[in-house]
Short mmCIF file of C-alpha atoms in Angstrom, two decimals:
data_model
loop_
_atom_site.label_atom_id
_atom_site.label_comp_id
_atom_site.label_asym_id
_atom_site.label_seq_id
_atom_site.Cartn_x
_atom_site.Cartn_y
_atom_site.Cartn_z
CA UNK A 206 21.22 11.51 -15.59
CA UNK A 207 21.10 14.80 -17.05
CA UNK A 208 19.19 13.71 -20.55
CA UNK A 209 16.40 11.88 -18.17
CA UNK A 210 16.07 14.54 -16.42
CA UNK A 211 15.53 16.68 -19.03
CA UNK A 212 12.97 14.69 -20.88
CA UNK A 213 11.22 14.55 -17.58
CA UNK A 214 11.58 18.43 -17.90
CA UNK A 215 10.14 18.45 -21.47
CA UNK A 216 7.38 16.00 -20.68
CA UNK A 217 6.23 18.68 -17.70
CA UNK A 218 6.17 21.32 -20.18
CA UNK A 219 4.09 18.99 -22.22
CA UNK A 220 1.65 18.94 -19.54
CA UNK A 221 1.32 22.20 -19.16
CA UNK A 222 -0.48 23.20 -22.01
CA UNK A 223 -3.00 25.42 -21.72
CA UNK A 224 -6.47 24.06 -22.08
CA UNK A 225 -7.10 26.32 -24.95
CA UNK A 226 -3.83 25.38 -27.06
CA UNK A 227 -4.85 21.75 -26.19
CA UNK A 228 -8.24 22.39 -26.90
CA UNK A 229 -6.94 24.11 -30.15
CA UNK A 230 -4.76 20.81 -31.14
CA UNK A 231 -7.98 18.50 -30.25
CA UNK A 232 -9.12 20.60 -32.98
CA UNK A 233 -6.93 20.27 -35.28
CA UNK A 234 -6.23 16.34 -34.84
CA UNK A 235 -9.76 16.31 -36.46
CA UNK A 236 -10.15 15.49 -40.34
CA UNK A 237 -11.62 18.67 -41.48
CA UNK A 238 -13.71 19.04 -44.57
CA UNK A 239 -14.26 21.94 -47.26
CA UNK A 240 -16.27 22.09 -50.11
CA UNK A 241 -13.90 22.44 -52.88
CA UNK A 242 -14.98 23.08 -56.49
CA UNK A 243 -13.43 19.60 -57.59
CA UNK A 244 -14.96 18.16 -54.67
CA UNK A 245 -18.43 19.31 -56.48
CA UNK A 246 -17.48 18.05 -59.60
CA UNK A 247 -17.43 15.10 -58.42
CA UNK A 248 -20.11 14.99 -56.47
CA UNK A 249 -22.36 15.93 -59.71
CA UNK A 250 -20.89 13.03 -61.04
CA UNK A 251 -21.51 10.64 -58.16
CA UNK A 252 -25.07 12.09 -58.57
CA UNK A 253 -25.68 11.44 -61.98
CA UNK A 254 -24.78 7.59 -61.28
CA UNK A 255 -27.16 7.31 -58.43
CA UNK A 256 -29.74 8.58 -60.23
CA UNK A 257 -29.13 6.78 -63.38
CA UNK A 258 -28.61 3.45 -61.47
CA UNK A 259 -25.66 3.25 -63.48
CA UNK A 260 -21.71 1.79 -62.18
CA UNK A 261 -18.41 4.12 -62.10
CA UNK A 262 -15.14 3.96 -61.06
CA UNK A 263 -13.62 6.49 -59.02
CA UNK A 264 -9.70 7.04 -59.28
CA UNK A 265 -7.08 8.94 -58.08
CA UNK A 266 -3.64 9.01 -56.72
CA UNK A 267 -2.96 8.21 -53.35
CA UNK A 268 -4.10 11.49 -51.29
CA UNK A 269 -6.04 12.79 -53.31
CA UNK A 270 -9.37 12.86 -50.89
CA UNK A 271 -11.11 10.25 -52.56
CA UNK A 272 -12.39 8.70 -49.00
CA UNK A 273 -13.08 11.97 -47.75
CA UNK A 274 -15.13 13.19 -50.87
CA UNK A 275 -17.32 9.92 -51.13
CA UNK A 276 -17.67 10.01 -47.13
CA UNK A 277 -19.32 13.46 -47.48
CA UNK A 278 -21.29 12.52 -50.51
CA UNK A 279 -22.70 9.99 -48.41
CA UNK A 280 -23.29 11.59 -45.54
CA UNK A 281 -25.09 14.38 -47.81
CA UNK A 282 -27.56 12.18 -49.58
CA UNK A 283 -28.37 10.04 -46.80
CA UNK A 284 -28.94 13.33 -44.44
CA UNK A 285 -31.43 14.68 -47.68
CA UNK A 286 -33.45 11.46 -47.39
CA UNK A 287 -33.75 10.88 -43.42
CA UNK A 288 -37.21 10.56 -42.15
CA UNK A 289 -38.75 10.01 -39.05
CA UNK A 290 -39.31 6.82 -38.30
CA UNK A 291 -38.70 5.30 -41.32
CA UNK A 292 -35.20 3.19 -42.32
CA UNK A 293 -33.92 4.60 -45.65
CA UNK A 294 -30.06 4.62 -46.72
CA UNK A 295 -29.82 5.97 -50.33
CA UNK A 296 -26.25 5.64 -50.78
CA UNK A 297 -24.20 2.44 -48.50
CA UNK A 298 -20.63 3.39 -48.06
CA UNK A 299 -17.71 0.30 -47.21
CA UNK A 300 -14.23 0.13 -46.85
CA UNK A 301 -12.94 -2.97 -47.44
CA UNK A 302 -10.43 -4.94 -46.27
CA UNK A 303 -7.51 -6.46 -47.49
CA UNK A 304 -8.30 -9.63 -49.56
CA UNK A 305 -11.70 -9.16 -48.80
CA UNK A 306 -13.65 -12.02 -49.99
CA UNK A 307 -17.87 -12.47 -50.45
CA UNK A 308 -18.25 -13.03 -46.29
CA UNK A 309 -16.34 -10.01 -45.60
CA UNK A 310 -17.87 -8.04 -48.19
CA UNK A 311 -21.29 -8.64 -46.93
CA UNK A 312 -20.58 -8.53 -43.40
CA UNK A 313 -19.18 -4.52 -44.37
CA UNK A 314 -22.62 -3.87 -45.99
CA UNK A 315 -24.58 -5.16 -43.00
CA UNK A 316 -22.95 -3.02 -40.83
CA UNK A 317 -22.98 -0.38 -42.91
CA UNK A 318 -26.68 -0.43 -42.63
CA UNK A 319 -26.54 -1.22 -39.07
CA UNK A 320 -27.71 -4.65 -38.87
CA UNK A 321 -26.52 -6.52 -36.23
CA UNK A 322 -26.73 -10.00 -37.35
CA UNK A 323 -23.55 -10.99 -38.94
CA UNK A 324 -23.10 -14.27 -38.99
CA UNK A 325 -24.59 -17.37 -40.33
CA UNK A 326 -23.54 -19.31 -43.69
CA UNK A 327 -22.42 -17.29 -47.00
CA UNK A 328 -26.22 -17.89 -48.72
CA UNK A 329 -27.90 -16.46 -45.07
CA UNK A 330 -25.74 -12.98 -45.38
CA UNK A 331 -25.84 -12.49 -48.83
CA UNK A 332 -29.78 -13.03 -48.92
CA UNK A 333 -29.50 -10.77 -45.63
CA UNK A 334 -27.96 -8.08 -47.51
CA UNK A 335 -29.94 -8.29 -50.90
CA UNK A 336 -32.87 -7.97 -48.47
CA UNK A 337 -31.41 -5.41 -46.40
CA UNK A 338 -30.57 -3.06 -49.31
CA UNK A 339 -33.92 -3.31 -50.83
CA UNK A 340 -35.68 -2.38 -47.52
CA UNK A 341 -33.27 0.35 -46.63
CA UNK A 342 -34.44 1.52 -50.32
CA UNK A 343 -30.20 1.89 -51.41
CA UNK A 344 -29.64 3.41 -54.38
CA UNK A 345 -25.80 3.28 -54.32
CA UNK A 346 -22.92 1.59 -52.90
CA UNK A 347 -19.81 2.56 -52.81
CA UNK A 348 -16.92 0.62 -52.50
CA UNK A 349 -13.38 2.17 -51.26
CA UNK A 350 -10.35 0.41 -51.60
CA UNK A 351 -12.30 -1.94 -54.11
CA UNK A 352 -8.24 -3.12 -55.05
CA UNK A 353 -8.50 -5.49 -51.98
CA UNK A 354 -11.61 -6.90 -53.52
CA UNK A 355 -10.42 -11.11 -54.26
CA UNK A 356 -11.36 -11.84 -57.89
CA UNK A 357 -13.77 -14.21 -56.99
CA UNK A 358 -15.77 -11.67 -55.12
CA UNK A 359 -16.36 -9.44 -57.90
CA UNK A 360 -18.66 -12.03 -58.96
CA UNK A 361 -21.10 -10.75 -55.91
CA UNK A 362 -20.06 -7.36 -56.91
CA UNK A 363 -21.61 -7.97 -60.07
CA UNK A 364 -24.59 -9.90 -59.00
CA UNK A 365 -25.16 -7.17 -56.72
CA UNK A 366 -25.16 -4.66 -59.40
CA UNK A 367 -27.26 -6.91 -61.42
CA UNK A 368 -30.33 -7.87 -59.30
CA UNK A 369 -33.13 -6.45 -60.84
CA UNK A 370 -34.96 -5.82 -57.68
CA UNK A 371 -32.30 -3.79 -56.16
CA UNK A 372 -31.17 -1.45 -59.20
CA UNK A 373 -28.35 -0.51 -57.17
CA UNK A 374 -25.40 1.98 -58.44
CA UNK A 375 -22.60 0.57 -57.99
CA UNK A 376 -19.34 3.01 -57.28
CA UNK A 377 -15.60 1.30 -57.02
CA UNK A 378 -13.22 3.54 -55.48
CA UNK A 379 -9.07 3.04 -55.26
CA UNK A 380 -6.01 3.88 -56.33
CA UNK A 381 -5.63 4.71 -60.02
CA UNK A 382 -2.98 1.77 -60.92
CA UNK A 383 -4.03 -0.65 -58.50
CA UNK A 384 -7.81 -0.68 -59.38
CA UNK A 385 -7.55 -0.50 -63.52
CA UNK A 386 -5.46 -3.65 -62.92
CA UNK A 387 -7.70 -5.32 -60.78
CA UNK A 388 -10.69 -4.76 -63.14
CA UNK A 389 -8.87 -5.77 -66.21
CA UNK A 390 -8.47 -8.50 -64.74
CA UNK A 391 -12.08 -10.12 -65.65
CA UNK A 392 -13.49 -9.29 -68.69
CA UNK A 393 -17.30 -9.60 -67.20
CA UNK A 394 -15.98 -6.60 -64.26
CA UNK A 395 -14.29 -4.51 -67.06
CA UNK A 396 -17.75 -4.50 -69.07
CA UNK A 397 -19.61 -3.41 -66.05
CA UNK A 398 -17.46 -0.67 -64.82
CA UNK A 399 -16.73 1.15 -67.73
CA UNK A 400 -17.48 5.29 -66.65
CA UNK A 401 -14.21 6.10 -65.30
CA UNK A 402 -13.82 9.46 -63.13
CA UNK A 403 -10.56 10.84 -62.30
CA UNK A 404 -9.76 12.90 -59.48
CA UNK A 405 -7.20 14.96 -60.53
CA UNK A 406 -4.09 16.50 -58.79
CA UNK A 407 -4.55 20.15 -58.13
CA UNK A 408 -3.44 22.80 -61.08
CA UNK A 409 -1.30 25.55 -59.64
CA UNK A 410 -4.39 28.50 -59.03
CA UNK A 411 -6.41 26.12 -57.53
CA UNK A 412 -3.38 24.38 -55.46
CA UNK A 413 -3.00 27.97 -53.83
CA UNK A 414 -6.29 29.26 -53.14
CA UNK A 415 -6.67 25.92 -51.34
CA UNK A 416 -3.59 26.37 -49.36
CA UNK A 417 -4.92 29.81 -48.15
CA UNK A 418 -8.51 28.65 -47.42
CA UNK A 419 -6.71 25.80 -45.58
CA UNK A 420 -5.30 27.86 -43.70
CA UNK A 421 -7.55 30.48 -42.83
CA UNK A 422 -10.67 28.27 -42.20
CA UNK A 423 -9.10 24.55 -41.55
CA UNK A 424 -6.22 26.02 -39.02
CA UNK A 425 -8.48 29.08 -38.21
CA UNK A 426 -5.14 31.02 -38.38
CA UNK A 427 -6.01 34.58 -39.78
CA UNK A 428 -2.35 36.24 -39.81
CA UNK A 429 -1.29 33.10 -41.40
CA UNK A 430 -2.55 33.41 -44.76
CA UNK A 431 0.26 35.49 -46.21
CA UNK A 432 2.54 32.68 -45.39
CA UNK A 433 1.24 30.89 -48.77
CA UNK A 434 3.19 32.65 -51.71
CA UNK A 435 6.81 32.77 -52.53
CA UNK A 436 8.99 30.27 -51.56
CA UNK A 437 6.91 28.58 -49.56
CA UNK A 438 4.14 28.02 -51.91
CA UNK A 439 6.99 26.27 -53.90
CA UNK A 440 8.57 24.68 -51.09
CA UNK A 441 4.83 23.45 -50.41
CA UNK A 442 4.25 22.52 -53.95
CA UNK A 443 6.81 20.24 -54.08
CA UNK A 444 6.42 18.33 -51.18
CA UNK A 445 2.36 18.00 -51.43
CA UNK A 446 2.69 17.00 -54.54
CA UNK A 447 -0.33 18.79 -55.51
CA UNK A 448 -2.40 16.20 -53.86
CA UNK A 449 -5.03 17.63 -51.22
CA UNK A 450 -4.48 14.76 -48.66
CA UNK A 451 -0.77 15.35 -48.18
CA UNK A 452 -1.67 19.46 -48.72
CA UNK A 453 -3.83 18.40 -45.44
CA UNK A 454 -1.32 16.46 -43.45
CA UNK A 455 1.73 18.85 -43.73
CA UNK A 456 -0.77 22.17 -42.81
CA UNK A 457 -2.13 20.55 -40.01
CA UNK A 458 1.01 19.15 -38.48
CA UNK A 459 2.91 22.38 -38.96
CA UNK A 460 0.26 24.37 -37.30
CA UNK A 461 -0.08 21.88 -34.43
CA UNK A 462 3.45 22.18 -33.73
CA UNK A 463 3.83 25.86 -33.86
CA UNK A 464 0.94 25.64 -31.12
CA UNK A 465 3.18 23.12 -29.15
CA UNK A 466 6.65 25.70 -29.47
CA UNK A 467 3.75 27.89 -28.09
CA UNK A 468 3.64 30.37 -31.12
CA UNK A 469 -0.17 31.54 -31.91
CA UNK A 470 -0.53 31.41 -35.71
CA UNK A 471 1.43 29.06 -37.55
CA UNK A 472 5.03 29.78 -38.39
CA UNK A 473 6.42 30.32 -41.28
CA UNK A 474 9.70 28.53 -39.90
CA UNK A 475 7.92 25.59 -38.68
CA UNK A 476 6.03 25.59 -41.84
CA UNK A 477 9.27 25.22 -43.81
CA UNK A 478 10.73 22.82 -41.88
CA UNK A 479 7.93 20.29 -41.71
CA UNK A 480 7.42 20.51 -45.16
CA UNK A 481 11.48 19.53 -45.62
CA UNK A 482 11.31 16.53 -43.49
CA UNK A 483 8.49 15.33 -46.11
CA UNK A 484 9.96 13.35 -48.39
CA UNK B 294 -36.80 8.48 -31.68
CA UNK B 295 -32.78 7.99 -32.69
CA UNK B 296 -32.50 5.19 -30.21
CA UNK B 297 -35.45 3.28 -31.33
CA UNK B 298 -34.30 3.78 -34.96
CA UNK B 299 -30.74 2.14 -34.12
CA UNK B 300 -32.74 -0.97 -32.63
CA UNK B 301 -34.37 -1.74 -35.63
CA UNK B 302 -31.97 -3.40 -37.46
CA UNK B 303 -34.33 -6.53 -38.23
CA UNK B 304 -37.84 -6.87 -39.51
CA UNK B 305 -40.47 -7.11 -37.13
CA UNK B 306 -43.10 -10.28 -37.91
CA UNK B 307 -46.24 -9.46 -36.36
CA UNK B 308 -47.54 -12.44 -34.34
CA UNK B 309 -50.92 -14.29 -35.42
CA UNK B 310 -53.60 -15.01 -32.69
CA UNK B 311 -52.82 -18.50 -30.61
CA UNK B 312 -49.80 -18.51 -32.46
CA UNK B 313 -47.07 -21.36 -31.16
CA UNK B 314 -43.92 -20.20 -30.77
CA UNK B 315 -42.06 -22.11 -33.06
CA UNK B 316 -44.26 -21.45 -35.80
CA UNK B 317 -44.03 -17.55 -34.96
CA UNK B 318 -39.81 -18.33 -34.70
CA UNK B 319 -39.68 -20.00 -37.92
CA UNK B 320 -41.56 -16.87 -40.06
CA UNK B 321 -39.48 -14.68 -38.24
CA UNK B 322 -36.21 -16.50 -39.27
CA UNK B 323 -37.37 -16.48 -42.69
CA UNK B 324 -38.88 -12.46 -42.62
CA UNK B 325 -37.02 -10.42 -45.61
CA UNK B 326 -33.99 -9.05 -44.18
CA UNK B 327 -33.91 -11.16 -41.26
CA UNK B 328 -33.03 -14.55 -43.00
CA UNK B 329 -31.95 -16.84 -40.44
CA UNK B 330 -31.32 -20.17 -42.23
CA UNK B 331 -31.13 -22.17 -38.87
CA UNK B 332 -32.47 -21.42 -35.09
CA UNK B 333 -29.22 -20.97 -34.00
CA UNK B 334 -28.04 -18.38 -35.96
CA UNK B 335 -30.85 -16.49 -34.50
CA UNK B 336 -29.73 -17.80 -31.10
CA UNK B 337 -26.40 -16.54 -31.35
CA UNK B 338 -27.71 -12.98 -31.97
CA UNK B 339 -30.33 -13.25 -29.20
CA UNK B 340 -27.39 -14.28 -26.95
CA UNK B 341 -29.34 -17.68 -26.28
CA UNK B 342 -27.05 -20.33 -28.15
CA UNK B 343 -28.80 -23.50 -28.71
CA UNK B 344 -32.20 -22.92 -26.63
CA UNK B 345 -34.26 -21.92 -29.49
CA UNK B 346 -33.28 -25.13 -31.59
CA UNK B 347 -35.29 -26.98 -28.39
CA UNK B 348 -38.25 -24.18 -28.44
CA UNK B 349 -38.58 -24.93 -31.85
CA UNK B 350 -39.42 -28.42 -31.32
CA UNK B 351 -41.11 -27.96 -28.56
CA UNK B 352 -39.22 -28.85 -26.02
CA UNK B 353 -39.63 -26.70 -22.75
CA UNK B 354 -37.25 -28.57 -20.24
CA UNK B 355 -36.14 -26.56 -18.81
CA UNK B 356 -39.12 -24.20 -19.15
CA UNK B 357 -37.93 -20.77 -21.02
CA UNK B 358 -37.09 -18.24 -18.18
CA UNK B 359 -38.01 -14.80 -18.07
CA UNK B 360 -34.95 -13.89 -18.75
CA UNK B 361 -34.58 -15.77 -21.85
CA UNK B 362 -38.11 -14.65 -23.08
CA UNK B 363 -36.84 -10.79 -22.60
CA UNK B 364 -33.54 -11.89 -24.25
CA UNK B 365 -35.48 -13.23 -27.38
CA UNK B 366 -38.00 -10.02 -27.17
CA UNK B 367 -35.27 -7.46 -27.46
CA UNK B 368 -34.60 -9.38 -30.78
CA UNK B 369 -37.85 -10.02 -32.44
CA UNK B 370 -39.67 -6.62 -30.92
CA UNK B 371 -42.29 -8.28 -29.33
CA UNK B 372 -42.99 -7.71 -25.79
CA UNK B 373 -41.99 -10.99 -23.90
CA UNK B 374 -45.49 -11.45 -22.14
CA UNK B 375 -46.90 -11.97 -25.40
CA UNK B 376 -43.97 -14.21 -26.49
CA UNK B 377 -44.99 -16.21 -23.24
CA UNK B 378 -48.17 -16.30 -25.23
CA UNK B 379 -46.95 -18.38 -27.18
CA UNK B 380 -45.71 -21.10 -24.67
CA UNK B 381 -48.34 -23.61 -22.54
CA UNK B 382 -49.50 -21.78 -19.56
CA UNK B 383 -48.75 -22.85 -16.33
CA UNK B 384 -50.30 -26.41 -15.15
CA UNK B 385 -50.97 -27.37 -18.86
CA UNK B 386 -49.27 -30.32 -19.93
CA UNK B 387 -47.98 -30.28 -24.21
CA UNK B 388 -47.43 -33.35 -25.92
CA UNK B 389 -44.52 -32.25 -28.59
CA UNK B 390 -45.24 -34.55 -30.34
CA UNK B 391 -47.42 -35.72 -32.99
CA UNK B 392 -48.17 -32.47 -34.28
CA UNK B 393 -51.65 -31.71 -34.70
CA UNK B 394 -53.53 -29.50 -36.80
CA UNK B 395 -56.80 -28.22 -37.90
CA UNK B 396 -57.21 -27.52 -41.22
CA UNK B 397 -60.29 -24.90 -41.03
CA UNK B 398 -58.27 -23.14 -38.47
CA UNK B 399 -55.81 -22.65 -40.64
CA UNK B 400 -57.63 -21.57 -43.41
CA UNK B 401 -58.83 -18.85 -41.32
CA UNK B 402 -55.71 -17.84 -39.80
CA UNK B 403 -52.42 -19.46 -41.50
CA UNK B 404 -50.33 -20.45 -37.99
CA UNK B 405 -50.04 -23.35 -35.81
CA UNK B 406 -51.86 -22.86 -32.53
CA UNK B 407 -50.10 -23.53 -29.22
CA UNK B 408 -53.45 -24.95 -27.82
CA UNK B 409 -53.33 -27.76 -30.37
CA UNK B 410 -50.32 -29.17 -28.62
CA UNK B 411 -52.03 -29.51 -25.32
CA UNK B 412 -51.76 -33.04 -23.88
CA UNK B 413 -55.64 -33.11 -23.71
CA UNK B 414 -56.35 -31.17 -26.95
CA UNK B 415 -57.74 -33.67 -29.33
CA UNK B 416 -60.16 -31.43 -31.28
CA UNK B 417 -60.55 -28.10 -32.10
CA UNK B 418 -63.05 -25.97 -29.98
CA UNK B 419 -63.94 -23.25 -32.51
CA UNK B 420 -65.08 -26.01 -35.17
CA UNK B 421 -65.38 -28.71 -33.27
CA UNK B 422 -63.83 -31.08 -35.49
CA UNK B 423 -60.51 -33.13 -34.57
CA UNK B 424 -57.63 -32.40 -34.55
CA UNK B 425 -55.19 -33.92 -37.71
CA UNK B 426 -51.95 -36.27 -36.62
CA UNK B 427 -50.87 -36.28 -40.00
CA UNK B 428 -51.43 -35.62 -43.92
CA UNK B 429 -54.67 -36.75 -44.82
CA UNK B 430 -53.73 -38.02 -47.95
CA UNK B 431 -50.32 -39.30 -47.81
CA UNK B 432 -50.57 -40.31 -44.48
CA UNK B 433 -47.27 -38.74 -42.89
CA UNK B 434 -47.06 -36.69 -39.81
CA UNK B 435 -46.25 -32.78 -40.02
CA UNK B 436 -43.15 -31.14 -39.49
CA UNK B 437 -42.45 -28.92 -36.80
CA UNK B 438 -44.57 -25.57 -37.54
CA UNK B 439 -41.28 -24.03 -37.84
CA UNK B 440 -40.60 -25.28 -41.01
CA UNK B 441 -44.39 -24.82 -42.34
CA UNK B 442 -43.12 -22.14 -45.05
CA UNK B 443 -45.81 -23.25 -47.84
CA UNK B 444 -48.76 -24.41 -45.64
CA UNK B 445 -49.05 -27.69 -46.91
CA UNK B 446 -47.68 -30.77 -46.33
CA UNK B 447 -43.78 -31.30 -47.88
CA UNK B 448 -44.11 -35.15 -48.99
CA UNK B 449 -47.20 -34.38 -51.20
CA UNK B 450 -47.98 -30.45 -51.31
CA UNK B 451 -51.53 -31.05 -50.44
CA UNK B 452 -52.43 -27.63 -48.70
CA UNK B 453 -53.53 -27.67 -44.78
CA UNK B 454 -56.12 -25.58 -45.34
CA UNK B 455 -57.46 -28.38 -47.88
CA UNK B 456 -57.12 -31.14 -45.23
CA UNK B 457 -60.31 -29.73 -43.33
CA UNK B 458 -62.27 -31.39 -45.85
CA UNK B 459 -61.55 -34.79 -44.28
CA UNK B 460 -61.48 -34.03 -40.64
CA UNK B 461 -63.91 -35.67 -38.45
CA UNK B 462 -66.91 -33.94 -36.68
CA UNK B 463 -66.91 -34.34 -33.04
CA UNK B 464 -69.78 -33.15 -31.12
#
């Protein structure tokens, strides 16, 4: 009796959050972006491919922001080239799904483009899309998660990458381990796909000025940024594992639930203690 | 502006003059980007199953609604009164079949014309010459203007436009 009634206690206290702390926590349930130096880097990389109608792969560890750096790259280019009026997508981004095969893949890149006519037989879509590209003038597509690619649909990959009309870049993106093996697989993908970029895990300078701009412009927390330093830069360190994604996650939850225990800025306490429950 | 450019999402086909709808269906289906292998792919989209399989041919029983014409306008961005256009008006019989054709229209102006189809149409006003029933050289009727991708006849290749050489004068 007592434990219900106490969660029904907990839940009221739940509900009444202020609009501005929930406001605050809308906020920060939002993936946020920064331009990071890597981040550039890489982007001047991606660049050079689209422009040299050239293929890449683009690794990393799990976490390490590859989604959210080719998103923005996408986003970037394709904002650059919008005109009134007129359809043009410069760079076509996909996520694919697990054992995505040629229907799937072309169904992504339709929608992608926003074309709403996704059915018909294999020959119909991938005409549809080879079409579709070229009018859309494309330059690039990227693939994420290009592991979950079958093996037989590299073989529209590839065709993809070699129609002459199109002279599309083509950018795989996935996990470092899982994608090497999956284009070693087939000699003919291997060839193709030979410019490998890495995105790296974070050396230590850059791990911590990232941690404070994190902090100070992600969380918008402006007492907070002493917090990062000492032990709990270590602390941090450790359970991030130097990878921005996790970085991300372990920030944002702390601050979110140092706004719940109704503290302003995050705390240094909660800080710690999220970042111990991460394995 | 940002509304309109979401709605484009296939390529517009500009009807010809007198076009018939099935002819003006089938370059649609075939338009780059669109690429609509059968009518009811195009159907399905249009949220009109099977009907335009039937319009295709020619077959208007039940006539195409209003509704159905708006459906099908939405898709292929033209306004439905002109797809009625397309379509008999009212109190005109259509014979869907044999197909007819004249070959100096379509020299001028490479469609099949809905007035051909007429029950009465036997020859064509602006030349006055009549109307073809089939291939003037290999003797085999034409296939529904849907599938008229080269503009000639399939069986033999001879080009329509050629066939006006051997059409009749009618006075």
């Amino acid at each position: 009796m007592t434990t219900a009634k106490s969660s029904v206690q907990e839940f009221d206290d739940f509900q009444a959050l202020s609009p501005e702390i929930q406001a605050e926590i809308e906020r920060l349930s939002r993936p946020p972006y920064l331009e990071l130096d890597h981040v550039k880097r890489c982007h001047t990389w991606m660049y050079e491919l689209l422009v040299s109608r050239m293929t890449g792969l683009l690794l990393g560890e799990s976490r390490s922001g590859k989604t959210v750096t080719c998103k923005t790259f996408t986003n970037r280019c394709n904002q650059q080239a919008k005109t009134k009026g007129k359809r043009v997508m410069p760079v076509v981004y996909i996520q694919v799904p697990k054992n995505c095969g040629s229907r799937d893949l072309f169904i992504k890149i339709l929608k992608a483009l926003g074309h709403r006519a996704t059915s018909g037989t294999i020959t119909d879509l991938r005409e549809r899309t080879l079409d579709t590209l070229e009018l859309f003038q494309a330059q690039m597509l990227i693939i994420d998660e290009a592991n979950h690619l079958k093996l037989e649909t590299f073989s529209d990959v590839r065709h993809i990458y070699d129609d002459d009309n199109l002279g599309l870049s083509v950018l795989l993106v996935g996990t470092t381990n899982r994608l090497t093996r999956v284009v070693e697989r087939d000699e003919q993908v291997e060839n193709r796909f030979l410019e490998r970029y890495e995105l790296d895990r974070l050396d230590d300078k850059e791990f911590q000025q990232i941690a404070r701009i994190w902090v100070r412009d992600v969380l918008g927390m402006s007492e907070a940024s002493n917090l990062v330093k000492g032990e709990t830069l270590k602390l941090l360190k450790k359970t991030t594992k130097r990878l921005i994604g996790r970085l991300d996650m372990i920030l944002r939850k702390a601050a979110i639930r140092s706004l719940l225990k109704g503290y302003k800025t995050l705390d240094a306490e909660v800080l710690k203690q999220v970042a111990r429950t991460v394995k | 502006m940002d509304e309109l450019e979401t709605q484009l999402w296939l390529n517009r086909v500009e009807p010809y003059e007198g076009e018939s709808i099935s002819h003006f269906l089938g370059r649609f289906r075939r338009a780059k980007g669109n690429k609509f292998s059968a009518p009811s792919g195009l159907g399905k989209v249009a949220g009109l199953g099977a009907v335009l399989v039937r319009w295709e041919k020619f077959y208007f029983n039940p006539f195409p609604s209003r509704q159905e014409l708006e459906a099908l306008a939405d898709v292929v961005m033209v306004d439905a009164d002109r797809l009625a256009q397309m379509l008999q008006p009212k109190g005109v019989t259509m014979n869907p079949r044999p197909i007819k054709l004249c070959g100096a229209c379509y020299g001028e102006s490479p469609c099949h014309r809905i007035e051909w189809q007429f029950k009465d149409a036997y020859k064509c006003d602006r030349h006055q010459l009549r109307l073809l029933l089939k291939c003037t050289n290999c003797k085999r009727p034409f296939p529904i203007p849907a599938l008229w991708v080269q503009g000639e006849c399939p069986r033999c290749s001879l080009p329509f436009a050629t066939m006006a050489r051997r059409q009749q004068r009618v006075e």
